[in-house]
Amino acid sequence: MAEKKKKTIKIQTPKGRPLLNWVGKHPLEHVQGYPTQLIECFDPQSKNHALKTPVYDGLEKNWHNLLFHGDNKEVLATLLELGFRGKIDLVYIDPPFASNKDYVRKVELRGLKDLGRMEEDSESIIQQTMYEDIWKRDEYFQFMYERLILLKELLAETGSIYVHLDYRMVHYLKVLMDEVFGEDNLQNDLIWNYYMGASGTERWGRKHQNILFYSKSNKYQFNLDPVRVPYNPETIARAKRGEARYEVEAEDLEKSGKNPGDVWSDINPVQGNALEKTSYTTQKPETLLERIIKASAESDGLVLDCFVGSGTTCVAAQALGRRWIGVDVNKGAIQVTSKRIQKIIKDQGKNEKYPTFAIYKVNNYDLKILHTEAKELAIQQYGITSTKTDPFFDGTRDSNELVKIIDFNHPLTLLDLQLIVDELNKRPDEDRNVIVICLGRETKVDAWVEEWNKKQPYKDTRTKQRIKQFIIFDLKDKNFVSYEPSKAEVEIKRKGKNKVKIKIKSFISPTIIKRLELEPGLLRKKIPDFRSMIDVVLVDTDYNGEVFRIAYSDVPEKNNDLVKGEYELEIPKKKTKVAVKIIDMLGEEVLVTKKV
């Protein structure tokens, strides 16, 4: 059977001015959508209407919210194919800042506040890299350019986009957005000013971030009344004294409030003890997103965030009764967002306007967490010092060798080695050895390395030491990434005619155990309760083998609380398959099923 030809979607070329130019700049002329796979659904009111393929026409009159796991460029193209062109009312994105550092999710095991902490430091030691914000500038510009073009295609004519940045890239992105959206459509360069942050002695303390607010046209929505803030008490006092410049009564001023302006100093960053706090270091406060959503999305508006991270945009939209779409390539982000949304829907009960959301996969990114974990373990195991200032090499070793870590999605190839050689040729004074860390290698690699090493000149003729020697560390050779999945023993028994009793008898995450053992200076403590390693437990009481429909979720209220581990739930009277999904603290999932 012939493969179905993919539909090509034409994209309008930006025509705005001024222009930002970079090496390799090219507009998107067309894109192609990808198949979507419905993998999970939260439907506490049993509406059972999650669409297998989320086509806009099918959702318009029977909406459920959407969470996509996949690369956002691919997901945005897929949304165009599914009929969402011109349907989005508000886009908020908090993209990478090109900060030249890794952003991590800090993981603490439940019920053990001190486990995973250094004796002299309150920072969590078990850290999981969610994304690397290390870019060559030209690559960053092209990355953002393509996504901004697609977002404009999805925006309604009355729609708006807010892009959250900091001092590193805001000036470049402003010019880039002038090209994509038009210079005249810049409505505000909002300043989020906060009291927290390093002061330092070398410069003025950096205590603000920028949010660029553009509209798609001059017909954009903006509702001031819901976001007005109180007048300064002195202003009210002057009005009460009857000073001539106030043309309204003091009571009216107090009642109406004022425009917050474009410098927001009244919204604090998320504190460590805040109830909304997640494990994301870049998490934005819900009050910030609530202000943006109230102003730029009507009560039934559709909000999109394609860098969803900790899920704050979706959380705020859900709480305010707006429709939403969230996208992230990182599975951990999808899990954190899902967990937060489930809690809101449960808290609001039957009053919830949109009580159902579904998770879709676009392409397969399940291995991303494993590859990230393996890279972190390799860095620890081999004593590598990460180098953030080098755009090519990943770091150095104590013996001063350069280190290059090959993407674990493919084995080391001759092309990878040639790229390293090309980089060394750009550095004529570089004579250090190069350690290449890989997960598997092609058969021709060993012969190539041997030949290369023989051809290099001597560094010291007396010791016969040569320069620029390639040293291959293949993690497969060392059984370094002998990946062991998490394991669970779960007892599932029918009780009476229409109930099931579930008991999690044991759970082990080899990845968590390995991380604890490898971290230097870690407090050596046993884990007295295996539930410390479990983040969330989900149950589908009538699993069809394809879509996991969440009938029950055990999401602990506080970070230090444990999951219950034992459940008694209603099930159909007929024979049914019960599925229990256990998600550990690093985001790995274990699925246990049984017919009862």
Coordinates of C-alpha atoms in Angstrom, one line a residue:
M1 CA 0.0 0.0 0.0
A2 CA 1.4 3.4 -1.0
E3 CA 2.3 5.7 1.8
K4 CA -0.1 8.6 2.2
K5 CA 1.5 11.8 0.8
K6 CA 1.9 14.5 3.4
K7 CA 0.0 17.8 2.9
T8 CA 2.2 20.8 2.3
I9 CA 1.1 24.0 4.1
K10 CA 2.1 27.3 2.5
I11 CA 3.5 29.9 4.9
Q12 CA 3.5 33.7 4.2
T13 CA 6.9 35.3 4.1
P14 CA 7.4 38.1 6.6
K15 CA 7.7 41.6 5.0
G16 CA 8.2 43.8 7.9
R17 CA 11.1 46.2 8.5
P18 CA 13.7 46.6 9.8
L19 CA 15.5 43.3 9.2
L20 CA 17.8 41.3 11.4
N21 CA 20.3 39.3 9.3
W22 CA 22.4 36.3 10.3
V23 CA 24.3 33.4 8.7
G24 CA 21.9 30.9 7.3
K25 CA 18.8 33.0 7.5
H26 CA 15.9 31.7 5.5
P27 CA 12.1 32.1 5.8
L28 CA 9.7 29.2 6.1
E29 CA 7.9 28.8 2.7
H30 CA 6.0 25.7 3.6
V31 CA 5.7 23.1 6.4
Q32 CA 4.2 19.7 6.9
G33 CA 2.1 18.4 9.8
Y34 CA 2.7 15.2 11.6
P35 CA 0.4 12.4 12.9
T36 CA -0.9 12.9 16.4
Q37 CA -1.3 10.1 18.9
L38 CA -3.8 10.4 21.8
I39 CA -2.0 8.9 24.8
E40 CA -3.7 10.2 27.9
C41 CA -7.0 11.9 28.9
F42 CA -8.2 13.4 32.1
D43 CA -12.0 13.5 32.1
P44 CA -13.4 13.5 35.7
Q45 CA -16.9 14.3 34.5
S46 CA -16.9 11.4 32.1
K47 CA -17.7 13.4 29.0
N48 CA -15.7 10.9 27.0
H49 CA -15.2 13.3 24.1
A50 CA -11.4 13.5 23.7
L51 CA -10.8 13.3 19.9
K52 CA -8.4 10.8 18.5
T53 CA -7.2 13.5 16.2
P54 CA -7.7 17.0 17.6
V55 CA -9.2 18.7 14.5
Y56 CA -10.4 22.2 15.2
D57 CA -13.8 21.7 13.5
G58 CA -14.4 18.7 15.8
L59 CA -13.4 20.7 18.9
E60 CA -15.1 24.0 18.2
K61 CA -18.5 23.0 19.8
N62 CA -17.2 20.4 22.2
W63 CA -13.9 21.7 23.4
H64 CA -11.3 19.9 25.5
N65 CA -7.9 21.4 26.3
L66 CA -4.8 20.1 24.5
L67 CA -1.3 19.2 25.8
F68 CA 1.2 18.2 23.1
H69 CA 4.5 16.3 23.7
G70 CA 6.8 17.1 20.8
D71 CA 9.1 19.6 19.1
N72 CA 7.1 22.9 19.0
K73 CA 7.9 23.6 15.4
E74 CA 6.4 20.2 14.4
V75 CA 3.4 20.7 16.7
L76 CA 2.7 24.3 15.4
A77 CA 2.9 22.9 11.8
T78 CA 0.5 20.1 12.8
L79 CA -1.9 22.7 14.4
L80 CA -2.0 24.5 11.1
E81 CA -2.9 21.2 9.3
L82 CA -5.6 20.5 11.9
G83 CA -7.4 23.7 11.1
F84 CA -6.1 26.1 13.8
R85 CA -4.9 28.8 11.4
G86 CA -6.3 32.1 12.7
K87 CA -7.9 30.6 15.7
I88 CA -5.5 31.5 18.5
D89 CA -6.5 34.6 20.6
L90 CA -3.3 34.9 22.7
V91 CA 0.2 33.5 22.6
Y92 CA 2.5 33.7 25.6
I93 CA 5.9 32.1 25.3
D94 CA 8.9 32.1 27.7
P95 CA 11.5 30.8 25.2
P96 CA 15.2 30.1 26.0
F97 CA 17.1 33.3 26.7
A98 CA 20.4 32.1 25.1
S99 CA 21.8 32.4 28.6
N100 CA 24.7 29.9 27.9
K101 CA 23.7 27.6 30.7
D102 CA 21.7 24.5 31.4
Y103 CA 18.3 24.8 33.1
V104 CA 17.5 22.1 35.6
R105 CA 14.6 20.7 37.4
K106 CA 15.5 20.2 41.1
V107 CA 14.3 16.8 42.3
E108 CA 13.8 16.0 45.9
L109 CA 12.4 12.6 47.0
R110 CA 9.1 12.8 48.8
G111 CA 8.9 12.6 52.6
L112 CA 12.7 13.0 53.0
K113 CA 13.4 16.7 53.1
D114 CA 17.1 16.2 53.8
L115 CA 17.8 13.4 51.4
G116 CA 19.6 14.6 48.3
R117 CA 21.0 17.7 49.9
M118 CA 24.6 18.7 50.7
E119 CA 25.4 19.1 54.4
E120 CA 26.4 22.7 53.9
D121 CA 24.1 23.6 51.1
S122 CA 20.3 23.8 50.8
E123 CA 20.3 23.2 47.0
S124 CA 18.9 19.9 45.8
I125 CA 21.7 17.6 44.5
I126 CA 19.4 15.4 42.4
Q127 CA 19.1 17.6 39.3
Q128 CA 17.6 16.8 35.9
T129 CA 18.5 19.0 32.9
M130 CA 15.3 20.0 31.2
Y131 CA 16.9 21.9 28.4
E132 CA 20.3 23.3 27.4
D133 CA 20.2 27.0 26.7
I134 CA 23.5 27.0 24.9
W135 CA 23.3 28.4 21.4
K136 CA 25.3 29.7 18.6
R137 CA 23.7 33.1 18.0
D138 CA 22.8 32.4 14.3
E139 CA 21.1 29.1 15.3
Y140 CA 19.1 30.9 18.0
F141 CA 17.9 33.5 15.6
Q142 CA 16.8 31.0 13.0
F143 CA 15.1 28.8 15.7
M144 CA 13.0 31.8 17.0
Y145 CA 12.4 33.2 13.5
E146 CA 10.7 29.9 12.3
R147 CA 8.5 29.6 15.4
L148 CA 7.4 33.3 15.4
I149 CA 6.4 32.9 11.8
L150 CA 4.3 29.9 12.6
L151 CA 2.8 31.5 15.6
K152 CA 1.7 34.5 13.5
E153 CA -0.1 32.1 11.1
L154 CA -2.0 30.6 14.0
L155 CA -3.0 34.0 15.6
A156 CA -6.4 35.4 14.9
E157 CA -6.6 38.9 13.4
T158 CA -7.6 40.2 16.8
G159 CA -4.9 38.2 18.5
S160 CA -1.8 39.1 20.5
I161 CA 1.6 37.6 21.3
Y162 CA 3.7 38.2 24.5
V163 CA 7.3 37.0 24.4
H164 CA 9.2 36.8 27.7
L165 CA 12.9 37.6 27.5
D166 CA 15.8 39.2 29.4
Y167 CA 18.6 41.6 28.6
R168 CA 20.5 39.0 26.5
M169 CA 18.2 38.7 23.6
V170 CA 15.3 41.2 23.9
H171 CA 17.0 43.8 21.6
Y172 CA 17.6 41.3 18.9
L173 CA 14.1 39.7 19.2
K174 CA 12.5 43.1 19.1
V175 CA 13.9 43.6 15.6
L176 CA 13.0 40.1 14.6
M177 CA 9.4 40.6 15.7
D178 CA 9.3 43.9 13.9
E179 CA 10.0 41.9 10.7
V180 CA 7.5 39.1 11.5
F181 CA 4.6 41.1 13.0
G182 CA 5.3 44.7 11.8
E183 CA 6.9 47.5 13.7
D184 CA 3.6 49.3 14.1
N185 CA 2.1 46.3 15.9
L186 CA 4.5 46.6 18.9
Q187 CA 2.1 47.7 21.7
N188 CA 4.4 47.5 24.7
D189 CA 7.9 46.6 25.9
L190 CA 6.7 45.5 29.3
I191 CA 9.1 45.5 32.2
W192 CA 8.6 42.9 35.0
N193 CA 10.6 44.5 37.8
Y194 CA 11.2 42.4 40.9
Y195 CA 13.1 43.0 44.2
M196 CA 14.9 39.6 44.2
G197 CA 18.1 38.9 42.3
A198 CA 21.8 39.3 42.7
S199 CA 23.0 42.8 43.4
G200 CA 26.8 42.4 42.9
T201 CA 29.4 45.1 42.9
E202 CA 30.5 45.1 39.2
R203 CA 27.3 46.6 37.7
W204 CA 23.8 47.7 38.6
G205 CA 21.7 44.8 39.9
R206 CA 19.8 43.0 37.2
K207 CA 16.3 43.0 38.6
H208 CA 13.9 42.9 35.6
Q209 CA 12.9 41.0 32.6
N210 CA 11.2 42.1 29.4
I211 CA 7.9 41.0 27.8
L212 CA 7.4 42.1 24.2
F213 CA 3.7 42.6 23.5
Y214 CA 2.8 42.6 19.8
S215 CA -0.6 42.4 18.1
K216 CA -1.3 40.8 14.7
S217 CA -3.2 43.8 13.5
N218 CA -4.7 47.1 14.8
K219 CA -7.9 45.3 15.7
Y220 CA -6.5 43.4 18.7
Q221 CA -8.3 42.7 21.9
F222 CA -7.3 44.5 25.0
N223 CA -9.4 44.6 28.2
L224 CA -8.1 47.0 30.8
D225 CA -10.9 46.8 33.4
P226 CA -10.1 43.3 34.7
V227 CA -6.4 44.2 35.3
R228 CA -6.7 47.7 36.9
V229 CA -4.7 48.2 40.1
P230 CA -5.4 50.5 43.0
Y231 CA -4.3 54.1 42.9
N232 CA -1.5 55.3 45.2
P233 CA -3.0 56.3 48.6
E234 CA -1.5 59.7 48.2
T235 CA -3.4 60.1 44.9
I236 CA -6.7 59.2 46.7
A237 CA -5.9 61.7 49.5
R238 CA -5.3 64.5 47.0
A239 CA -8.6 63.8 45.3
K240 CA -10.4 63.8 48.6
R241 CA -8.8 67.2 49.3
G242 CA -10.5 68.4 46.1
E243 CA -7.3 69.3 44.2
A244 CA -8.3 70.8 40.8
R245 CA -6.5 68.3 38.5
Y246 CA -8.7 65.4 39.6
E247 CA -12.0 65.6 37.6
V248 CA -13.6 62.5 39.3
E249 CA -14.6 61.8 42.8
A250 CA -12.2 60.1 45.2
E251 CA -14.7 57.2 45.6
D252 CA -14.7 56.7 41.8
L253 CA -11.0 56.6 41.8
E254 CA -10.9 54.0 44.5
K255 CA -13.6 51.9 42.8
S256 CA -12.2 52.0 39.3
G257 CA -8.4 51.6 39.8
K258 CA -5.8 52.6 37.2
N259 CA -3.9 51.2 34.3
P260 CA -0.9 49.2 35.7
G261 CA 1.4 50.8 33.1
D262 CA 4.3 49.1 31.4
V263 CA 6.5 48.6 34.5
W264 CA 5.2 45.9 36.7
S265 CA 6.7 46.0 40.2
D266 CA 3.7 44.5 42.0
I267 CA 4.2 40.9 41.0
N268 CA 6.8 38.9 42.9
P269 CA 8.8 35.9 41.6
V270 CA 7.7 32.5 42.8
Q271 CA 9.2 32.0 46.3
G272 CA 10.6 28.7 47.5
N273 CA 7.8 28.1 50.0
A274 CA 4.9 29.1 47.6
L275 CA 2.1 26.6 47.1
E276 CA 2.5 27.0 43.3
K277 CA 6.2 26.3 43.4
T278 CA 7.4 23.4 41.2
S279 CA 10.8 22.0 40.6
Y280 CA 11.4 24.4 37.6
T281 CA 14.0 27.1 38.3
T282 CA 12.5 29.3 35.5
Q283 CA 8.9 29.1 36.7
K284 CA 6.9 32.3 36.3
P285 CA 4.2 33.3 38.8
E286 CA 0.6 32.6 38.1
T287 CA -0.3 36.3 38.9
L288 CA 1.9 37.4 36.0
L289 CA 0.1 35.1 33.5
E290 CA -3.3 35.9 34.9
R291 CA -2.8 39.6 34.2
I292 CA -1.8 39.0 30.6
I293 CA -4.6 36.5 30.0
K294 CA -7.3 38.7 31.5
A295 CA -6.2 41.6 29.3
S296 CA -5.7 39.9 26.0
A297 CA -8.0 36.9 25.9
E298 CA -11.8 37.1 26.2
S299 CA -13.7 34.8 28.6
D300 CA -13.8 32.0 26.0
G301 CA -10.5 32.9 24.3
L302 CA -7.9 30.3 23.2
V303 CA -4.4 30.6 24.7
L304 CA -1.3 28.9 23.4
D305 CA 2.1 28.4 25.0
C306 CA 4.6 26.3 22.9
F307 CA 7.4 26.5 25.6
V308 CA 5.1 25.3 28.4
G309 CA 7.8 24.4 30.9
S310 CA 6.3 24.2 34.4
G311 CA 2.8 24.8 32.9
T312 CA 2.0 28.2 34.4
T313 CA 0.3 29.5 31.3
C314 CA -2.0 26.5 31.1
V315 CA -2.7 26.6 34.9
A316 CA -3.7 30.3 34.7
A317 CA -5.8 29.8 31.6
Q318 CA -7.6 26.8 33.2
A319 CA -8.3 28.8 36.5
L320 CA -9.7 31.7 34.5
G321 CA -12.0 29.5 32.3
R322 CA -10.1 30.0 29.1
R323 CA -9.3 27.4 26.5
W324 CA -5.7 26.5 26.2
I325 CA -3.0 24.6 24.2
G326 CA 0.3 23.7 25.8
V327 CA 3.4 22.3 24.0
D328 CA 6.8 21.0 25.1
V329 CA 9.4 18.7 23.8
N330 CA 10.4 17.6 27.4
K331 CA 8.3 14.8 28.9
G332 CA 8.9 16.1 32.4
A333 CA 7.3 19.4 31.4
I334 CA 4.2 17.6 30.2
Q335 CA 4.0 15.6 33.4
V336 CA 4.4 18.6 35.7
T337 CA 1.8 20.5 33.7
S338 CA -0.7 17.6 33.7
K339 CA -0.3 17.2 37.5
R340 CA -1.0 20.9 38.1
I341 CA -4.0 21.0 35.8
Q342 CA -5.5 17.9 37.4
K343 CA -5.3 19.6 40.8
I344 CA -7.1 22.8 39.6
I345 CA -9.9 20.8 37.9
K346 CA -10.4 18.7 41.1
D347 CA -10.5 21.8 43.3
Q348 CA -13.0 23.5 41.1
G349 CA -15.2 20.4 40.8
K350 CA -18.4 20.6 38.7
N351 CA -18.0 24.4 38.3
E352 CA -15.1 23.9 36.0
K353 CA -15.8 25.3 32.6
Y354 CA -13.5 23.0 30.6
P355 CA -13.0 19.9 32.8
T356 CA -11.3 17.7 30.3
F357 CA -7.8 17.8 28.7
A358 CA -6.0 15.3 26.5
I359 CA -2.3 14.6 26.0
Y360 CA -1.1 14.0 22.4
K361 CA 2.3 12.8 21.2
V362 CA 3.7 14.3 18.0
N363 CA 6.7 12.2 16.9
N364 CA 8.5 10.1 19.6
Y365 CA 10.4 12.0 22.3
D366 CA 10.2 9.4 25.0
L367 CA 14.0 8.8 25.0
K368 CA 14.9 12.4 25.7
I369 CA 15.0 12.0 29.5
L370 CA 17.1 8.9 29.2
H371 CA 19.6 10.6 26.9
T372 CA 19.8 13.6 29.2
E373 CA 20.3 11.4 32.2
A374 CA 23.1 9.5 30.5
K375 CA 24.9 12.7 29.5
E376 CA 24.8 13.9 33.1
L377 CA 26.1 10.6 34.4
A378 CA 28.9 10.6 31.9
I379 CA 30.0 14.1 32.9
Q380 CA 30.0 13.0 36.6
Q381 CA 31.7 9.7 36.0
Y382 CA 34.6 11.0 34.0
G383 CA 35.3 14.1 36.0
I384 CA 34.4 16.5 33.2
T385 CA 34.2 20.3 33.8
S386 CA 31.5 21.7 31.6
T387 CA 32.6 24.7 29.4
K388 CA 29.8 27.1 28.7
T389 CA 31.9 29.6 26.7
D390 CA 33.0 27.1 24.1
P391 CA 30.3 26.8 21.3
F392 CA 31.6 23.4 20.2
F393 CA 33.3 21.3 22.9
D394 CA 31.3 20.3 25.9
G395 CA 34.1 20.7 28.5
T396 CA 37.5 19.6 29.7
R397 CA 39.0 17.0 31.9
D398 CA 41.5 17.6 34.8
S399 CA 44.3 16.4 32.6
N400 CA 43.3 19.3 30.2
E401 CA 41.9 17.2 27.4
L402 CA 39.0 18.6 25.4
V403 CA 35.8 16.7 25.6
K404 CA 33.1 16.3 22.9
I405 CA 29.9 14.4 23.8
I406 CA 28.2 12.9 20.7
D407 CA 24.4 13.0 20.6
F408 CA 23.3 9.7 22.2
N409 CA 20.5 9.4 19.6
H410 CA 23.0 7.9 17.1
P411 CA 26.4 6.1 17.3
L412 CA 29.7 7.8 16.6
T413 CA 30.2 8.1 12.9
L414 CA 33.1 9.2 10.6
L415 CA 31.1 12.4 9.9
D416 CA 31.1 13.2 13.6
L417 CA 34.9 12.8 13.7
Q418 CA 35.3 15.0 10.6
L419 CA 33.3 17.8 12.3
I420 CA 35.7 17.7 15.2
V421 CA 38.7 17.8 12.8
D422 CA 37.1 20.8 11.0
E423 CA 36.8 22.6 14.4
L424 CA 40.4 21.8 15.3
N425 CA 41.5 23.2 12.0
K426 CA 39.9 26.5 13.0
R427 CA 42.1 26.6 16.1
P428 CA 45.7 26.3 14.7
D429 CA 47.2 26.8 18.2
E430 CA 45.2 24.0 19.8
D431 CA 47.3 20.9 20.5
R432 CA 45.3 19.2 23.3
N433 CA 44.0 15.7 23.1
V434 CA 40.3 15.2 22.4
I435 CA 38.1 12.8 24.4
V436 CA 35.0 11.7 22.4
I437 CA 32.2 10.3 24.5
C438 CA 29.6 8.3 22.5
L439 CA 26.9 5.6 22.9
G440 CA 28.0 3.1 20.3
R441 CA 30.2 3.6 17.2
E442 CA 30.4 2.6 13.6
T443 CA 32.8 -0.2 12.8
K444 CA 35.2 2.1 10.7
V445 CA 35.7 4.5 13.6
D446 CA 38.5 2.5 15.4
A447 CA 40.6 2.2 12.2
W448 CA 40.1 6.0 11.5
V449 CA 41.2 7.0 15.0
E450 CA 44.3 4.8 14.9
E451 CA 45.3 6.3 11.5
W452 CA 44.6 9.8 12.7
N453 CA 46.6 9.5 15.9
K454 CA 49.7 8.1 14.0
K455 CA 49.7 11.1 11.7
Q456 CA 49.9 13.7 14.4
P457 CA 53.3 15.4 15.1
Y458 CA 55.2 14.7 18.3
K459 CA 54.7 17.1 21.1
D460 CA 57.9 15.8 22.8
T461 CA 60.2 13.6 20.7
R462 CA 61.9 12.3 23.8
T463 CA 58.7 10.9 25.3
K464 CA 57.2 10.1 21.9
Q465 CA 54.0 12.0 22.9
R466 CA 51.9 13.2 20.0
I467 CA 49.5 16.1 20.0
K468 CA 45.7 16.1 19.2
Q469 CA 45.2 12.4 20.0
F470 CA 41.6 11.2 19.8
I471 CA 40.5 9.0 22.8
I472 CA 37.1 7.3 22.4
F473 CA 35.0 6.6 25.5
D474 CA 32.2 4.4 24.2
L475 CA 29.6 4.0 27.0
K476 CA 28.4 0.8 25.5
D477 CA 31.8 -0.8 25.9
K478 CA 31.8 0.1 29.6
N479 CA 28.2 -1.0 30.2
F480 CA 27.8 2.5 31.5
V481 CA 24.2 3.0 30.2
S482 CA 22.9 -0.5 30.8
Y483 CA 19.5 1.1 31.2
E484 CA 17.3 -0.5 33.9
P485 CA 13.7 0.7 33.8
S486 CA 11.8 1.4 37.0
K487 CA 10.0 -1.6 38.4
A488 CA 6.8 -1.9 40.5
E489 CA 4.9 -4.7 42.1
V490 CA 1.2 -3.8 42.2
E491 CA -1.6 -5.9 43.5
I492 CA -4.9 -5.4 41.7
K493 CA -8.0 -7.4 43.0
R494 CA -11.7 -7.1 42.3
K495 CA -13.7 -6.5 45.5
G496 CA -17.4 -7.3 45.2
K497 CA -19.2 -6.7 42.0
N498 CA -18.1 -3.2 41.1
K499 CA -15.0 -2.2 43.0
V500 CA -11.2 -2.8 42.7
K501 CA -8.6 -2.8 45.4
I502 CA -5.1 -1.6 44.3
K503 CA -2.0 -1.8 46.5
I504 CA 1.5 -0.8 45.4
K505 CA 3.6 -3.3 47.2
S506 CA 7.0 -2.2 46.0
F507 CA 8.7 0.3 43.7
I508 CA 12.3 0.8 42.7
S509 CA 13.9 3.3 40.3
P510 CA 17.5 2.2 39.4
T511 CA 18.1 5.6 37.8
I512 CA 17.3 7.5 41.0
I513 CA 19.5 5.0 43.0
K514 CA 22.3 5.5 40.6
R515 CA 22.1 9.2 40.7
L516 CA 22.2 9.2 44.5
E517 CA 25.2 6.9 44.6
L518 CA 27.2 8.9 42.1
E519 CA 26.7 12.4 43.6
P520 CA 29.8 13.4 45.6
G521 CA 29.3 14.6 49.1
L522 CA 25.7 13.2 49.2
L523 CA 24.3 12.3 52.6
R524 CA 24.2 8.5 52.7
K525 CA 20.7 7.7 53.8
K526 CA 18.6 4.7 53.2
I527 CA 15.1 5.3 51.7
P528 CA 12.8 4.0 54.4
D529 CA 9.7 4.2 52.2
F530 CA 9.7 3.3 48.5
R531 CA 6.9 5.9 48.0
S532 CA 9.6 8.6 48.3
M533 CA 10.6 7.8 44.8
I534 CA 7.0 8.1 43.4
D535 CA 5.7 11.5 42.2
V536 CA 2.2 10.6 40.9
V537 CA -0.1 7.5 40.6
L538 CA -2.8 7.4 37.9
V539 CA -5.5 4.8 37.5
D540 CA -7.6 3.9 34.4
T541 CA -10.4 1.6 35.6
D542 CA -11.4 0.5 32.0
Y543 CA -8.2 0.6 30.0
N544 CA -8.5 -0.1 26.3
G545 CA -4.8 -0.7 25.7
E546 CA -4.3 2.6 23.7
V547 CA -5.5 5.7 25.5
F548 CA -5.0 6.0 29.2
R549 CA -8.1 7.7 30.6
I550 CA -7.4 8.9 34.1
A551 CA -10.3 7.8 36.3
Y552 CA -8.3 8.5 39.5
S553 CA -5.1 10.5 40.2
D554 CA -3.1 10.5 43.4
V555 CA -1.2 13.9 43.3
P556 CA 0.1 14.7 46.8
E557 CA -0.9 18.2 48.0
K558 CA 2.6 19.1 49.2
N559 CA 6.0 18.3 47.8
N560 CA 7.0 16.4 50.9
D561 CA 3.8 14.3 51.1
L562 CA 3.7 10.7 50.0
V563 CA 1.3 9.1 47.6
K564 CA -1.3 6.9 49.4
G565 CA -0.2 3.7 47.6
E566 CA -3.5 1.9 48.4
Y567 CA -6.8 2.6 46.6
E568 CA -10.4 1.3 46.4
L569 CA -12.2 2.5 43.3
E570 CA -15.4 1.7 41.4
I571 CA -15.1 -0.3 38.2
P572 CA -17.5 -1.7 35.6
K573 CA -19.4 -4.9 36.7
K574 CA -18.2 -6.6 33.5
K575 CA -14.7 -8.0 33.2
T576 CA -12.4 -5.0 32.7
K577 CA -8.7 -4.2 32.4
V578 CA -7.4 -1.9 35.2
A579 CA -4.2 0.0 34.5
V580 CA -2.0 1.7 37.1
K581 CA 0.5 4.3 35.9
I582 CA 3.3 5.2 38.3
I583 CA 5.5 8.2 37.5
D584 CA 8.7 8.5 39.5
M585 CA 10.4 11.7 40.6
L586 CA 12.5 11.8 37.5
G587 CA 9.5 11.4 35.2
E588 CA 9.9 7.8 34.2
E589 CA 6.6 5.9 33.9
V590 CA 5.7 2.3 34.8
L591 CA 2.5 0.8 33.6
V592 CA 0.9 -2.2 35.3
T593 CA -2.3 -3.7 34.0
K594 CA -4.5 -6.6 35.0
K595 CA -7.9 -7.9 33.9
V596 CA -10.3 -8.3 36.8

